[in-house]
């Protein structure tokens, strides 16, 4: 039995096979079903942080930081955003406050970037990176290592062109 073809060589829509089960691939029943264990529940501290983030309308994007430090950063950022006049948040001032607080609490060399649109590619010290958003404002908080100079560079070798 030959099927009718449309003028372009394809079957018409109404010419589809009536029994769709004929078109499906047959599964091999020789393999036993694989039993998968459910994933382990997250630790209670992570659940607490997730609940707090939902409550404060915060979205955690990426983190390499202890949970206690994450919580402090998120709570402080939310307070700084709420302390400003509604709709008039100054990202530079918010970044400065968050950076100074982390410098005082966790040592020097913290950096903070706050804004609605920015790109970044940073290197950070282990355990010192957090990227999150509060409402429509994004926060990038990270720490770098500070190494003291053993010998300062000599300045007399530099050639300065006075042109």
XYZ file of C-alpha atoms in Angstrom:
163
model
C 0.000 0.000 0.000
C 1.471 3.265 -1.085
C 0.837 6.495 0.778
C -0.175 9.595 -1.008
C 2.424 12.306 -1.085
C 1.789 15.990 -1.096
C 3.121 18.119 -3.890
C 6.389 18.768 -1.971
C 7.063 15.072 -1.302
C 6.111 15.078 2.385
C 3.241 13.287 4.019
C 0.151 15.271 4.837
C -0.617 15.836 8.494
C -3.710 13.658 8.340
C -1.604 10.776 7.017
C 0.164 10.140 10.332
C 0.049 6.561 11.586
C -3.071 5.906 13.639
C -1.337 3.678 16.162
C 1.388 5.771 17.801
C 2.710 2.843 19.826
C 4.136 1.417 16.615
C 6.358 4.468 16.259
C 7.823 4.365 19.768
C 11.010 2.529 20.510
C 10.616 -0.590 22.571
C 12.457 -0.452 25.925
C 14.629 -3.329 26.867
C 13.144 -4.950 29.940
C 16.219 -7.058 30.625
C 17.887 -4.381 32.768
C 16.674 -3.982 36.351
C 15.538 -0.502 37.381
C 18.253 1.535 39.074
C 17.417 2.499 42.634
C 18.785 5.915 43.524
C 19.170 7.101 47.052
C 17.675 10.507 47.771
C 20.252 13.271 48.175
C 21.301 13.937 51.753
C 19.470 16.813 53.425
C 21.408 20.094 53.612
C 22.952 21.008 56.961
C 20.742 23.077 59.293
C 22.964 26.162 58.880
C 22.402 26.162 55.119
C 18.656 25.883 55.641
C 18.790 28.809 58.061
C 20.735 30.907 55.531
C 18.308 29.995 52.734
C 15.299 30.921 54.879
C 16.911 34.229 55.832
C 17.695 35.004 52.172
C 14.072 34.387 51.191
C 12.816 36.509 54.081
C 15.099 39.439 53.158
C 14.444 39.199 49.384
C 18.079 38.297 48.730
C 19.312 35.984 45.983
C 22.594 34.209 46.615
C 24.429 33.827 43.300
C 27.818 32.359 44.239
C 29.723 31.852 47.477
C 33.054 30.647 48.798
C 32.694 31.924 52.332
C 31.743 30.529 55.759
C 28.010 30.671 56.435
C 28.358 33.053 59.397
C 30.212 35.579 57.233
C 27.643 35.188 54.445
C 24.847 35.885 56.902
C 26.599 38.992 58.234
C 27.206 40.347 54.716
C 23.639 39.707 53.585
C 22.053 41.225 56.694
C 24.327 44.279 56.550
C 23.697 44.802 52.833
C 19.934 44.600 53.357
C 20.176 47.130 56.214
C 22.294 49.504 54.100
C 19.866 49.346 51.178
C 16.880 49.899 53.477
C 18.596 52.786 55.331
C 18.822 54.879 52.163
C 15.896 56.833 50.814
C 13.606 54.533 48.846
C 14.721 54.349 45.239
C 17.810 56.502 45.849
C 20.454 53.967 46.844
C 24.015 55.184 46.341
C 25.997 52.062 45.418
C 29.399 53.630 46.148
C 28.460 54.492 49.728
C 26.906 51.062 50.296
C 30.059 49.375 48.957
C 32.297 51.530 51.143
C 30.328 50.727 54.312
C 30.299 46.983 53.638
C 34.009 46.945 52.759
C 35.007 48.891 55.892
C 32.947 46.613 58.123
C 34.569 43.486 56.682
C 38.042 45.077 56.909
C 37.453 45.790 60.602
C 36.000 42.361 61.418
C 37.959 39.971 59.198
C 41.232 41.750 58.377
C 42.336 44.008 55.529
C 42.123 43.644 51.761
C 38.353 43.274 51.285
C 36.869 44.676 48.090
C 33.218 45.417 47.411
C 31.468 46.225 44.149
C 27.816 47.262 44.179
C 25.638 48.123 41.213
C 22.906 47.155 38.808
C 25.141 46.321 35.860
C 28.817 45.410 35.980
C 31.156 42.741 34.759
C 33.881 41.202 36.848
C 36.681 38.689 36.745
C 38.494 38.558 40.073
C 40.957 36.424 41.992
C 40.124 35.975 45.647
C 41.592 34.383 48.743
C 40.087 31.043 49.733
C 36.941 31.444 51.806
C 36.564 35.082 50.844
C 34.078 35.435 47.987
C 30.376 36.268 47.937
C 28.145 37.366 45.060
C 24.487 38.099 45.795
C 21.694 40.511 44.972
C 19.349 42.521 47.157
C 16.251 43.558 45.245
C 17.750 44.756 41.928
C 21.159 45.701 43.338
C 24.050 43.220 42.960
C 26.899 42.852 45.463
C 30.331 41.364 44.855
C 32.387 41.040 48.037
C 35.793 39.384 47.973
C 39.090 39.283 49.839
C 42.602 39.299 48.433
C 45.844 38.441 50.181
C 48.099 41.176 51.464
C 51.772 40.310 51.427
C 54.311 42.682 52.945
C 57.140 43.738 50.668
C 60.487 42.341 51.736
C 62.413 44.945 49.790
C 60.763 47.991 48.269
C 61.443 48.512 44.573
C 64.237 50.944 43.834
C 62.969 54.124 42.268
C 66.265 55.384 40.832
C 66.146 52.765 38.065
C 62.909 54.096 36.658
C 63.300 56.293 33.600
C 60.822 59.114 33.434
C 60.435 60.931 30.143
C 59.705 64.599 30.592
C 58.202 65.401 27.250
